[in-house]
Coordinates of C-alpha atoms in Angstrom, one line a residue:
M504 CA 16.3 -12.8 -10.5
A505 CA 14.6 -9.3 -10.4
V506 CA 14.4 -7.2 -13.5
V507 CA 14.3 -3.6 -12.3
K508 CA 14.8 -0.9 -14.9
P509 CA 15.4 2.8 -15.1
F510 CA 12.8 4.7 -17.1
P511 CA 12.2 8.2 -18.6
C512 CA 10.0 9.6 -15.8
V513 CA 7.2 12.2 -16.0
R514 CA 7.2 14.2 -12.8
P515 CA 6.1 17.5 -11.5
D516 CA 8.0 20.7 -12.1
K517 CA 9.8 21.6 -8.9
R518 CA 7.4 24.5 -8.4
Y519 CA 4.4 22.3 -8.1
A520 CA 5.7 19.0 -6.5
A521 CA 4.3 19.7 -3.0
R522 CA 0.9 20.6 -4.4
V523 CA 0.7 17.8 -6.9
A524 CA 1.8 15.0 -4.5
A525 CA -1.3 13.2 -3.3
L526 CA -2.1 10.3 -1.0
P527 CA -3.1 7.1 -2.9
Y528 CA -6.5 7.2 -4.6
D529 CA -8.0 4.4 -2.4
V530 CA -7.4 6.3 0.9
Y531 CA -10.4 8.4 0.0
N532 CA -14.1 7.9 -0.7
R533 CA -15.8 9.9 -3.4
K534 CA -17.0 12.7 -1.1
E535 CA -13.6 13.0 0.6
A536 CA -11.8 13.1 -2.8
K537 CA -14.1 16.0 -3.9
V538 CA -13.2 18.0 -0.8
V539 CA -9.5 17.6 -1.5
T540 CA -9.6 18.4 -5.2
S541 CA -11.9 21.4 -4.6
A542 CA -9.4 22.8 -2.2
N543 CA -6.3 22.0 -4.3
P544 CA -6.8 22.1 -8.1
K545 CA -3.2 20.9 -8.6
S546 CA -3.6 17.8 -6.4
F547 CA -2.9 14.7 -8.4
L548 CA -6.1 13.3 -6.9
N549 CA -7.9 15.3 -9.6
I550 CA -6.4 12.8 -12.1
D551 CA -6.4 9.7 -9.9
R552 CA -10.0 10.2 -8.9
P553 CA -11.4 11.9 -12.0
E554 CA -15.1 11.5 -10.9
S555 CA -14.3 14.4 -8.6
Q556 CA -14.6 16.6 -11.7
F557 CA -18.2 15.7 -12.3
P558 CA -21.6 16.2 -10.5
D559 CA -22.2 13.6 -7.7
D560 CA -24.8 11.8 -9.8
M561 CA -22.3 11.0 -12.6
D562 CA -21.5 7.2 -12.6
M563 CA -17.8 7.1 -11.5
Y564 CA -17.2 4.3 -13.9
D565 CA -18.6 6.2 -17.0
D566 CA -16.2 6.3 -19.9
R567 CA -16.2 10.1 -19.8
V568 CA -14.7 9.9 -16.3
Y569 CA -11.7 8.0 -17.4
H570 CA -11.3 10.2 -20.5
K571 CA -11.3 13.2 -18.2
A572 CA -8.2 11.8 -16.4
K573 CA -6.4 11.4 -19.7
E574 CA -7.3 14.9 -20.7
M575 CA -6.1 16.4 -17.5
L576 CA -2.8 14.5 -17.5
E577 CA -2.1 15.5 -21.1
S578 CA -3.0 19.1 -20.2
W579 CA -0.7 19.2 -17.2
I580 CA 2.2 17.9 -19.3
A581 CA 1.5 20.5 -22.0
D582 CA 1.2 23.5 -19.5
G583 CA 4.4 22.6 -17.7
T584 CA 2.9 21.3 -14.5
F585 CA 4.7 18.0 -15.4
V586 CA 8.1 17.6 -17.2
Q587 CA 9.6 14.6 -18.8
D588 CA 13.2 13.7 -18.2
P589 CA 14.7 12.8 -21.6
L590 CA 16.8 9.8 -20.5
A591 CA 16.0 6.7 -18.5
A592 CA 17.0 7.1 -14.9
Y593 CA 16.3 5.7 -11.4
Y594 CA 15.1 7.9 -8.6
I595 CA 15.5 7.9 -4.9
Y596 CA 12.4 8.6 -2.8
E597 CA 12.9 9.2 0.9
L598 CA 10.0 9.5 3.4
T599 CA 10.6 10.7 6.9
M600 CA 7.9 10.1 9.5
D601 CA 8.5 10.9 13.2
G602 CA 12.2 11.0 12.6
R603 CA 12.3 7.6 11.0
K604 CA 13.5 7.5 7.3
Q605 CA 12.8 4.9 4.6
T606 CA 14.6 5.4 1.3
G607 CA 13.5 3.5 -1.9
I608 CA 14.5 3.2 -5.5
V609 CA 11.9 4.4 -8.0
A610 CA 12.0 2.2 -11.1
C611 CA 10.0 -0.1 -13.4
S612 CA 9.6 -3.7 -12.5
S613 CA 8.9 -6.5 -15.1
I614 CA 5.4 -7.7 -15.6
D615 CA 7.0 -11.1 -16.4
D616 CA 8.6 -11.1 -13.0
Y617 CA 5.0 -10.6 -11.6
V618 CA 3.6 -13.4 -13.7
N619 CA 6.5 -15.8 -12.9
G620 CA 6.5 -15.2 -9.2
V621 CA 9.8 -13.2 -8.9
V622 CA 7.5 -10.4 -7.7
K623 CA 5.9 -12.2 -4.8
K624 CA 2.4 -11.6 -3.5
H625 CA 0.9 -12.3 0.0
E626 CA -2.7 -11.2 -0.7
N627 CA -5.5 -12.3 -3.1
T628 CA -7.0 -9.6 -5.3
R629 CA -10.6 -9.0 -6.1
E630 CA -11.4 -8.6 -9.8
E631 CA -14.0 -5.8 -9.2
K632 CA -11.4 -3.7 -7.4
E633 CA -8.9 -4.2 -10.3
L634 CA -11.3 -3.1 -13.1
D635 CA -11.4 0.6 -12.2
R636 CA -7.5 0.9 -12.2
I637 CA -7.3 -1.2 -15.3
R638 CA -9.5 1.3 -17.1
H639 CA -7.6 4.2 -15.6
V640 CA -4.2 2.9 -16.7
D641 CA -5.4 1.8 -20.1
T642 CA -7.2 5.1 -20.9
T643 CA -4.6 7.5 -19.6
D644 CA -1.7 5.4 -21.1
A645 CA 0.1 5.9 -17.8
Q646 CA 0.8 4.3 -14.5
T647 CA 0.4 7.0 -11.9
G648 CA 0.4 5.2 -8.5
P649 CA 3.7 3.3 -7.7
I650 CA 3.6 -0.2 -6.3
F651 CA 5.3 -0.4 -2.8
L652 CA 7.8 -3.3 -3.1
A653 CA 10.3 -4.6 -0.6
Y654 CA 13.5 -6.4 -1.0
R655 CA 16.2 -7.8 1.2
S656 CA 18.7 -5.1 1.8
N657 CA 21.7 -5.0 -0.6
P658 CA 25.0 -3.3 0.2
M659 CA 25.7 -2.1 -3.4
I660 CA 22.3 -0.4 -3.7
N661 CA 22.8 1.1 -0.2
K662 CA 26.1 2.5 -1.3
V663 CA 24.6 4.3 -4.3
V664 CA 21.8 5.6 -2.3
N665 CA 24.0 6.9 0.5
L666 CA 26.3 8.8 -1.9
K667 CA 23.4 10.4 -3.8
T668 CA 21.3 11.4 -0.7
G669 CA 24.3 13.5 0.3
T670 CA 23.6 15.8 -2.6
E671 CA 21.0 18.5 -3.4
P672 CA 17.5 16.8 -3.9
L673 CA 15.1 17.4 -6.7
Y674 CA 12.3 17.8 -4.3
D675 CA 12.2 18.5 -0.5
F676 CA 8.9 19.3 1.1
T677 CA 6.8 18.4 4.1
A678 CA 3.2 17.4 3.4
E679 CA 0.3 18.5 5.5
D680 CA 0.4 15.3 7.5
G681 CA 4.0 16.0 8.6
I682 CA 5.7 13.5 6.4
R683 CA 8.8 14.9 4.7
H684 CA 9.4 13.8 1.1
R685 CA 12.8 14.1 -0.7
V686 CA 13.6 12.9 -4.2
W687 CA 16.9 12.5 -6.1
E688 CA 17.6 11.4 -9.6
I689 CA 20.2 8.7 -10.3
D690 CA 21.3 9.6 -13.9
N691 CA 25.0 8.7 -13.7
A692 CA 25.6 5.8 -16.1
D693 CA 27.9 3.9 -13.7
S694 CA 25.4 4.2 -10.8
I695 CA 22.5 3.1 -13.0
Q696 CA 24.5 0.0 -14.0
T697 CA 25.4 -0.7 -10.4
V698 CA 21.7 -0.6 -9.3
E699 CA 20.4 -2.6 -12.3
E700 CA 23.1 -5.4 -11.8
A701 CA 22.5 -5.4 -8.0
F702 CA 18.8 -6.0 -8.5
A703 CA 19.6 -8.7 -11.1
E704 CA 21.3 -10.7 -8.3
I705 CA 18.3 -10.4 -6.0
P706 CA 16.1 -13.5 -6.2
A707 CA 12.7 -11.9 -5.3
T708 CA 11.0 -8.7 -4.6
Y709 CA 7.8 -8.5 -2.5
I710 CA 4.6 -6.5 -2.8
A711 CA 4.2 -4.7 0.5
D712 CA 1.3 -2.5 -0.5
G713 CA -0.7 -2.1 -3.7
H714 CA -1.7 -5.7 -4.7
H715 CA -4.7 -4.4 -6.7
R716 CA -2.7 -1.7 -8.5
A717 CA 0.0 -4.2 -9.4
A718 CA -2.5 -6.7 -10.8
S719 CA -4.2 -3.9 -12.8
A720 CA -0.9 -2.6 -14.2
V721 CA 0.1 -6.2 -15.2
S722 CA -3.3 -6.8 -16.8
V723 CA -2.9 -3.7 -19.0
G724 CA 0.6 -4.8 -20.0
L725 CA -0.6 -8.2 -21.0
K726 CA -3.5 -6.7 -22.9
R727 CA -1.1 -4.4 -24.8
R728 CA 1.0 -7.5 -25.7
E729 CA -2.1 -9.1 -27.2
E730 CA -2.8 -5.9 -29.2
N731 CA 0.8 -5.7 -30.3
P732 CA 1.8 -9.3 -31.2
D733 CA 5.2 -8.1 -32.6
Y734 CA 6.2 -6.6 -29.3
T735 CA 9.9 -6.9 -28.3
G736 CA 9.6 -6.9 -24.6
K737 CA 11.3 -3.5 -24.3
E738 CA 8.1 -1.4 -24.7
P739 CA 7.1 0.6 -21.7
F740 CA 3.9 -1.5 -21.2
N741 CA 6.1 -4.5 -20.3
Y742 CA 6.9 -2.8 -16.9
F743 CA 5.1 -1.3 -14.0
L744 CA 5.9 1.6 -11.8
S745 CA 7.3 0.7 -8.4
V746 CA 9.2 2.0 -5.4
L747 CA 11.5 -0.7 -3.9
F748 CA 12.5 -0.4 -0.2
P749 CA 15.1 -2.4 1.7
D750 CA 13.5 -4.6 4.3
D751 CA 15.6 -3.1 7.2
Q752 CA 14.0 0.2 6.8
L753 CA 10.4 -0.8 6.8
M754 CA 7.9 -0.6 9.7
I755 CA 4.6 -2.5 9.7
M756 CA 1.9 -1.0 12.0
P757 CA -0.8 -3.2 13.5
Y758 CA -4.1 -3.6 11.8
N759 CA -6.6 -3.6 14.6
R760 CA -10.1 -5.2 14.7
V761 CA -13.5 -4.0 15.9
V762 CA -16.7 -6.2 16.1
K763 CA -20.2 -5.0 16.3
D764 CA -21.7 -7.3 19.0
L765 CA -20.9 -10.3 21.2
N766 CA -22.8 -12.8 19.2
G767 CA -25.7 -12.9 21.7
M768 CA -23.6 -13.3 24.8
T769 CA -23.3 -11.1 27.9
E770 CA -20.0 -9.6 28.9
E771 CA -19.5 -12.3 31.5
E772 CA -20.4 -15.2 29.1
F773 CA -18.1 -13.7 26.5
L774 CA -15.1 -13.5 28.8
T775 CA -15.7 -17.1 29.9
R776 CA -15.8 -18.2 26.2
V777 CA -12.6 -16.4 25.5
E778 CA -10.8 -18.2 28.3
E779 CA -12.2 -21.5 27.1
A780 CA -10.9 -20.8 23.6
G781 CA -7.4 -20.8 25.0
F782 CA -6.6 -17.1 26.0
L783 CA -5.4 -16.1 29.3
V784 CA -7.4 -13.0 30.3
D785 CA -5.8 -10.2 32.5
S786 CA -7.6 -7.0 33.4
M787 CA -5.6 -3.9 32.5
G788 CA -8.0 -1.2 33.7
T789 CA -9.2 1.8 31.7
E790 CA -5.9 2.7 30.1
G791 CA -5.4 1.5 26.5
F792 CA -3.3 -1.6 26.1
A793 CA -1.1 -2.3 23.0
P794 CA 0.6 -5.7 23.0
V795 CA 4.4 -5.7 23.0
E796 CA 5.1 -9.3 22.1
K797 CA 3.8 -11.8 19.6
G798 CA 1.0 -14.0 20.8
T799 CA -0.6 -11.3 22.9
F800 CA -3.6 -9.1 22.1
G801 CA -5.3 -6.0 23.7
M802 CA -9.1 -6.2 24.1
H803 CA -11.4 -3.3 24.8
L804 CA -14.8 -4.2 26.2
C805 CA -17.4 -2.2 28.1
G806 CA -14.9 0.6 28.8
K807 CA -12.2 -1.7 30.1
W808 CA -9.0 -3.1 28.6
Y809 CA -7.7 -6.7 28.9
R810 CA -4.5 -8.5 27.9
L811 CA -5.2 -11.7 26.1
T812 CA -2.4 -14.2 25.9
A813 CA -2.7 -17.2 23.6
V814 CA -1.8 -20.4 25.3
E815 CA 0.8 -22.8 23.7
R816 CA -1.6 -25.1 22.0
L817 CA -2.9 -22.1 19.8
L818 CA 0.5 -21.2 18.4
D819 CA 1.6 -22.7 15.2
S820 CA 4.9 -22.9 13.2
D821 CA 3.0 -22.6 9.9
P822 CA 3.8 -19.3 8.2
V823 CA 0.2 -18.3 8.0
K824 CA -1.5 -20.1 10.9
G825 CA 1.2 -18.8 13.2
L826 CA 0.4 -15.1 12.4
D827 CA -1.3 -13.3 15.3
V828 CA -4.1 -12.2 12.9
S829 CA -4.7 -15.9 12.2
V830 CA -4.6 -16.9 15.8
L831 CA -7.2 -14.3 16.7
Q832 CA -9.4 -15.2 13.7
D833 CA -9.1 -19.0 14.0
H834 CA -9.5 -19.3 17.7
L835 CA -11.7 -16.3 18.8
L836 CA -13.2 -14.2 16.1
G837 CA -14.4 -17.4 14.2
P838 CA -15.5 -19.9 16.8
V839 CA -16.6 -17.5 19.6
L840 CA -17.9 -14.4 17.7
S841 CA -18.9 -16.3 14.5
I842 CA -17.0 -14.0 12.1
G843 CA -16.8 -16.5 9.3
D844 CA -15.1 -14.6 6.4
P845 CA -13.7 -11.3 7.7
R846 CA -13.4 -10.0 4.1
V847 CA -17.2 -9.9 3.7
D848 CA -18.7 -10.1 7.2
Q849 CA -20.4 -6.8 8.0
R850 CA -20.0 -7.2 11.8
I851 CA -16.3 -6.6 11.7
D852 CA -14.2 -3.6 10.7
F853 CA -10.5 -2.9 10.5
I854 CA -8.6 0.1 11.9
G855 CA -5.1 0.9 10.8
G856 CA -2.6 1.3 13.6
I857 CA -1.9 4.9 12.6
R858 CA -5.2 5.8 14.2
G859 CA -4.2 4.7 17.7
L860 CA -6.0 3.0 20.5
S861 CA -8.3 6.0 21.0
E862 CA -10.0 5.1 17.7
L863 CA -10.8 1.7 19.0
E864 CA -12.4 3.2 22.1
K865 CA -14.3 5.7 20.0
R866 CA -15.7 3.0 17.8
C867 CA -16.8 1.0 20.8
R868 CA -18.7 4.0 22.1
E869 CA -20.3 4.7 18.7
D870 CA -21.1 1.6 16.7
M871 CA -19.1 -1.4 17.9
T872 CA -18.9 -3.5 21.1
V873 CA -15.5 -5.1 21.3
A874 CA -12.1 -4.1 19.9
F875 CA -8.8 -5.9 19.6
S876 CA -5.4 -4.3 19.4
M877 CA -2.8 -6.3 17.6
Y878 CA 1.0 -6.9 17.7
P879 CA 2.2 -6.0 14.2
T880 CA 3.1 -8.5 11.6
S881 CA 6.8 -8.4 10.9
I882 CA 8.4 -7.9 7.5
E883 CA 10.1 -11.3 7.9
E884 CA 6.7 -12.9 8.5
L885 CA 5.5 -11.3 5.3
F886 CA 8.5 -12.6 3.4
H887 CA 8.1 -16.1 4.9
V888 CA 4.4 -16.3 3.7
A889 CA 5.2 -15.1 0.3
D890 CA 8.2 -17.4 -0.1
A891 CA 6.0 -20.3 0.8
G892 CA 3.5 -19.3 -1.9
L893 CA 0.9 -18.7 0.7
L894 CA -1.6 -15.9 1.4
M895 CA -2.0 -13.8 4.5
P896 CA -5.5 -13.3 6.0
P897 CA -7.1 -10.0 5.0
K898 CA -5.9 -6.8 6.7
S899 CA -2.7 -8.3 8.1
T900 CA -0.4 -5.4 7.5
W901 CA -0.6 -1.6 7.6
F902 CA 2.4 0.3 6.2
E903 CA 3.2 3.9 7.0
P904 CA 4.1 6.3 5.7
K905 CA 2.1 6.1 2.4
L906 CA 3.8 6.8 -0.9
R907 CA 2.5 9.8 -2.7
S908 CA 1.0 9.6 -6.1
G909 CA 1.9 12.0 -8.9
L910 CA 5.5 12.4 -8.1
F911 CA 6.5 9.8 -10.6
I912 CA 4.5 8.8 -13.7
H913 CA 5.4 5.9 -16.1
L914 CA 4.0 6.5 -19.6
L915 CA 3.0 3.4 -21.5
R916 CA 3.6 5.0 -24.9
R917 CA 6.7 7.0 -25.7
R918 CA 5.9 10.6 -26.4

């Protein structure tokens, strides 16, 4: 059962919350991060991407870079940019995008739950991507980017959330991308007990987004245990910062694909091979086509759109093989276009559904040849894969809106 604890949060003073809140560090490359931090000295990206504080020729993995992040965090706590709530509490984090709300519980999840599989994963992580965040968390003594977790909706938690969100929030602002962010503190002892006991009855939580951040936070926690062999299990490093959302509020957007060439084929030869591979091909003209049901795909080729429909023999009841991203990879991208491992193949790229079909058309005009619009993976499919102990293909899910970093900080050492 899930261990989900309240914690003494470090968070922005209300005056600075809108300026501090930043998109996740991995949304930006180094050049983009420097533009953002130059324009907004209070953006948390200054701490999340501390290489932005140095000349471009500074190695972004230099020890001085991580120590700069620690120095800035401590400075912002000292000067009142951040405040620390004295008692452990839960927080409610509501994000509104295009009129649709998703409301989560901000808390600390157990690293033991991660190790023991109560926190379920659906992606592999790459060690080289973890190392940067391990050093960032370890050096700053803080977890600054929450892990996006999902759970099957619970009526007791919903009741607490609904009552609290009818009161005045701690924060209420709309970011530059149009996403509204509101935050409440759950500091009532009875409500805290209700939430904690409700999570204790939930058999599993699921990583929706942030696999590398979760793995990094857990790695630091296990490292601290080795350094402190007399640990009790109650120390802050035994937990990682998370925001947990009920499954019935989440929306997964498609993660579309673009491919550089037709693997030596002409347009006509390629269309023939697609049909031979088991896809019915219907011309849709020049207007963009996004699939509206599972087992169908949009394809943009030479200025025209097509609807591809997988025939029955391509469909599979297996939790992974039955995913649309697997059907496309296993029966078209792999055998027809020779995209072997999409994680490393330089001929394929992935476009989040938030960018729209126009981005696929743009890429095909600029540097790609063929694009595929996907029907989104469902949250139930994600749960089924994770429950089976399996892994999804890369770039299977795109969640929007993104959680902001800097609104909630979990310190690994008590101040």
